[in-house]
PDB file of C-alpha atoms in Angstrom:
ATOM      1  CA  MET H   1     -27.147 -47.731 -22.522  1.00 58.00           C
ATOM      2  CA  GLU H   2     -28.540 -45.156 -20.266  1.00 62.00           C
ATOM      3  CA  ASN H   3     -28.929 -47.825 -17.631  1.00 70.00           C
ATOM      4  CA  LEU H   4     -25.696 -47.542 -17.010  1.00 73.00           C
ATOM      5  CA  ILE H   5     -25.089 -44.269 -16.214  1.00 76.00           C
ATOM      6  CA  PRO H   6     -24.209 -43.985 -12.552  1.00 77.00           C
ATOM      7  CA  THR H   7     -27.072 -42.089 -10.308  1.00 81.00           C
ATOM      8  CA  THR H   8     -26.630 -40.102  -7.563  1.00 81.00           C
ATOM      9  CA  TYR H   9     -28.165 -42.461  -5.065  1.00 87.00           C
ATOM     10  CA  SER H  10     -26.112 -45.132  -6.803  1.00 89.00           C
ATOM     11  CA  TYR H  11     -23.157 -42.754  -5.069  1.00 90.00           C
ATOM     12  CA  LEU H  12     -24.756 -42.896  -2.077  1.00 91.00           C
ATOM     13  CA  ALA H  13     -25.557 -46.537  -1.951  1.00 93.00           C
ATOM     14  CA  VAL H  14     -21.354 -47.006  -2.591  1.00 94.00           C
ATOM     15  CA  SER H  15     -20.974 -44.935  -0.125  1.00 93.00           C
ATOM     16  CA  ALA H  16     -22.937 -46.139   2.917  1.00 95.00           C
ATOM     17  CA  VAL H  17     -21.009 -49.840   1.421  1.00 96.00           C
ATOM     18  CA  MET H  18     -18.061 -48.722   2.032  1.00 95.00           C
ATOM     19  CA  PHE H  19     -19.005 -46.910   5.482  1.00 95.00           C
ATOM     20  CA  ALA H  20     -20.598 -50.047   6.308  1.00 96.00           C
ATOM     21  CA  LEU H  21     -17.370 -52.257   5.730  1.00 95.00           C
ATOM     22  CA  GLY H  22     -15.172 -50.079   7.170  1.00 94.00           C
ATOM     23  CA  ILE H  23     -17.538 -50.112  10.480  1.00 95.00           C
ATOM     24  CA  ILE H  24     -17.230 -53.781  10.533  1.00 95.00           C
ATOM     25  CA  GLY H  25     -13.411 -53.979  10.004  1.00 92.00           C
ATOM     26  CA  VAL H  26     -12.745 -51.822  12.862  1.00 91.00           C
ATOM     27  CA  MET H  27     -15.285 -53.522  15.154  1.00 92.00           C
ATOM     28  CA  THR H  28     -13.589 -57.061  14.351  1.00 92.00           C
ATOM     29  CA  ARG H  29     -10.287 -56.198  13.461  1.00 88.00           C
ATOM     30  CA  LYS H  30      -7.043 -56.568  15.758  1.00 84.00           C
ATOM     31  CA  ASN H  31      -4.274 -55.886  13.500  1.00 85.00           C
ATOM     32  CA  GLY H  32      -3.389 -51.975  13.725  1.00 83.00           C
ATOM     33  CA  ILE H  33      -2.919 -51.034  10.282  1.00 86.00           C
ATOM     34  CA  VAL H  34      -6.090 -52.915   9.139  1.00 89.00           C
ATOM     35  CA  VAL H  35      -8.039 -50.496  11.798  1.00 88.00           C
ATOM     36  CA  PHE H  36      -6.667 -47.546  10.421  1.00 87.00           C
ATOM     37  CA  MET H  37      -7.525 -48.233   6.671  1.00 90.00           C
ATOM     38  CA  CYS H  38     -10.836 -49.145   7.825  1.00 92.00           C
ATOM     39  CA  ILE H  39     -10.959 -45.641   9.503  1.00 90.00           C
ATOM     40  CA  GLU H  40      -9.407 -44.532   6.199  1.00 90.00           C
ATOM     41  CA  LEU H  41     -12.350 -46.111   4.034  1.00 93.00           C
ATOM     42  CA  MET H  42     -15.223 -44.915   6.111  1.00 92.00           C
ATOM     43  CA  LEU H  43     -13.579 -41.296   5.989  1.00 90.00           C
ATOM     44  CA  ASN H  44     -13.381 -41.956   2.430  1.00 90.00           C
ATOM     45  CA  SER H  45     -16.882 -42.858   2.025  1.00 92.00           C
ATOM     46  CA  VAL H  46     -18.108 -39.694   4.213  1.00 90.00           C
ATOM     47  CA  ASN H  47     -15.927 -37.654   1.200  1.00 88.00           C
ATOM     48  CA  LEU H  48     -17.778 -39.126  -1.521  1.00 89.00           C
ATOM     49  CA  ALA H  49     -21.505 -38.572   0.101  1.00 89.00           C
ATOM     50  CA  LEU H  50     -20.188 -34.895   0.839  1.00 85.00           C
ATOM     51  CA  VAL H  51     -19.132 -34.589  -3.214  1.00 85.00           C
ATOM     52  CA  THR H  52     -22.440 -36.623  -4.344  1.00 86.00           C
ATOM     53  CA  PHE H  53     -24.404 -33.937  -1.749  1.00 83.00           C
ATOM     54  CA  SER H  54     -22.593 -31.386  -3.237  1.00 80.00           C
ATOM     55  CA  LYS H  55     -22.988 -32.053  -6.607  1.00 79.00           C
ATOM     56  CA  MET H  56     -27.279 -33.199  -6.277  1.00 79.00           C
ATOM     57  CA  TRP H  57     -27.700 -29.488  -4.736  1.00 75.00           C
ATOM     58  CA  GLU H  58     -25.700 -27.534  -6.924  1.00 71.00           C
ATOM     59  CA  VAL H  59     -26.866 -24.343  -8.381  1.00 62.00           C
ATOM     60  CA  ASN H  60     -26.499 -24.118 -12.179  1.00 59.00           C
ATOM     61  CA  SER H  61     -25.667 -20.209 -12.097  1.00 57.00           C
ATOM     62  CA  PRO H  62     -21.743 -18.892 -12.799  1.00 59.00           C
ATOM     63  CA  GLU H  63     -22.083 -16.380  -9.834  1.00 61.00           C
ATOM     64  CA  THR H  64     -23.061 -18.857  -6.980  1.00 60.00           C
ATOM     65  CA  THR H  65     -20.509 -21.158  -5.155  1.00 56.00           C
ATOM     66  CA  VAL H  66     -22.808 -23.057  -3.497  1.00 57.00           C
ATOM     67  CA  GLY H  67     -21.536 -26.182  -5.365  1.00 58.00           C
ATOM     68  CA  ALA H  68     -18.154 -25.762  -4.284  1.00 65.00           C
ATOM     69  CA  THR H  69     -19.234 -26.114  -0.238  1.00 71.00           C
ATOM     70  CA  GLY H  70     -18.780 -30.044  -0.471  1.00 71.00           C
ATOM     71  CA  SER H  71     -15.588 -30.232  -2.379  1.00 74.00           C
ATOM     72  CA  MET H  72     -14.447 -27.461   0.462  1.00 78.00           C
ATOM     73  CA  LEU H  73     -15.451 -30.030   3.184  1.00 80.00           C
ATOM     74  CA  VAL H  74     -13.889 -33.392   1.311  1.00 81.00           C
ATOM     75  CA  PHE H  75     -10.341 -31.250   1.397  1.00 83.00           C
ATOM     76  CA  PHE H  76     -10.715 -30.416   5.107  1.00 82.00           C
ATOM     77  CA  VAL H  77     -11.570 -33.806   5.796  1.00 83.00           C
ATOM     78  CA  MET H  78      -8.434 -35.323   3.351  1.00 84.00           C
ATOM     79  CA  CYS H  79      -6.216 -33.095   5.961  1.00 87.00           C
ATOM     80  CA  VAL H  80      -7.440 -34.388   9.010  1.00 85.00           C
ATOM     81  CA  ALA H  81      -7.445 -37.850   7.404  1.00 85.00           C
ATOM     82  CA  ALA H  82      -3.575 -37.221   6.686  1.00 87.00           C
ATOM     83  CA  ALA H  83      -2.991 -35.764  10.203  1.00 88.00           C
ATOM     84  CA  GLU H  84      -4.640 -38.627  11.358  1.00 85.00           C
ATOM     85  CA  ALA H  85      -2.734 -41.449   9.858  1.00 85.00           C
ATOM     86  CA  VAL H  86       0.788 -39.720  10.398  1.00 89.00           C
ATOM     87  CA  VAL H  87      -0.153 -39.412  14.430  1.00 88.00           C
ATOM     88  CA  GLY H  88      -1.863 -43.475  13.828  1.00 85.00           C
ATOM     89  CA  LEU H  89       1.231 -44.519  12.054  1.00 86.00           C
ATOM     90  CA  SER H  90       3.810 -43.106  14.046  1.00 88.00           C
ATOM     91  CA  VAL H  91       1.629 -44.201  17.409  1.00 84.00           C
ATOM     92  CA  ILE H  92       1.728 -47.982  15.497  1.00 83.00           C
ATOM     93  CA  ILE H  93       5.643 -47.675  14.555  1.00 86.00           C
ATOM     94  CA  ALA H  94       6.116 -47.211  18.391  1.00 84.00           C
ATOM     95  CA  LEU H  95       4.333 -49.776  19.724  1.00 81.00           C
ATOM     96  CA  PHE H  96       6.093 -52.303  17.430  1.00 83.00           C
ATOM     97  CA  ARG H  97       9.396 -51.096  18.394  1.00 85.00           C
ATOM     98  CA  ASN H  98       8.217 -51.568  22.027  1.00 81.00           C
ATOM     99  CA  LYS H  99       6.488 -54.495  21.818  1.00 77.00           C
ATOM    100  CA  LEU H 100       7.165 -56.092  18.931  1.00 81.00           C
ATOM    101  CA  ASP H 101       2.716 -56.631  18.207  1.00 78.00           C
ATOM    102  CA  ILE H 102       0.562 -54.579  16.476  1.00 76.00           C
ATOM    103  CA  ASP H 103      -2.441 -56.425  18.016  1.00 78.00           C
ATOM    104  CA  ILE H 104      -4.432 -53.498  19.405  1.00 76.00           C
ATOM    105  CA  ASN H 105      -5.871 -55.992  22.199  1.00 74.00           C
ATOM    106  CA  ASN H 106      -2.403 -56.193  23.650  1.00 74.00           C
ATOM    107  CA  VAL H 107      -1.427 -52.474  24.325  1.00 73.00           C
ATOM    108  CA  ASN H 108      -2.380 -51.663  27.404  1.00 71.00           C
ATOM    109  CA  ILE H 109       0.557 -48.908  27.701  1.00 65.00           C
ATOM    110  CA  PHE H 110      -1.805 -45.686  28.196  1.00 64.00           C
ATOM    111  CA  LYS H 111      -3.353 -47.078  31.054  1.00 65.00           C
ATOM    112  CA  TRP H 112      -2.234 -46.132  34.595  1.00 62.00           C
TER     113      TRP H 112
END
C-alpha cells in the first residue's frame, strides 16, 4: 500500500505532462477556445509545480511562513489566469461576432 501514495516526483511528473500537453495543444490547434484551454492547462501545471515545490521545501516550524510562498504565488497565477480568460474570451467573442469564425489563422484584424 505504501507504493500507492503519490510522491513529490509524481506530482512534478504530472505537472510536466500537463505542461507538455498544453504546449502541444497551443502549437497544433487552430480553434481559439481550444488554444485558451491549453494555455489554462499550462498555467495549472505551473500551479501544481509551485505547490509541490512549496511543500517540498516547507519548514516544519509554526513561526516560519516559507511553505506559504508557493501557495501565494499560485493565488497570483490564478488571478492572472482569470484576467487572461476574461480578456481572451471577450476577444474571441468579438471576433466571432465580426467574422463568424474563431480560427486563429484567419485573424488578421490586428495587422496594419
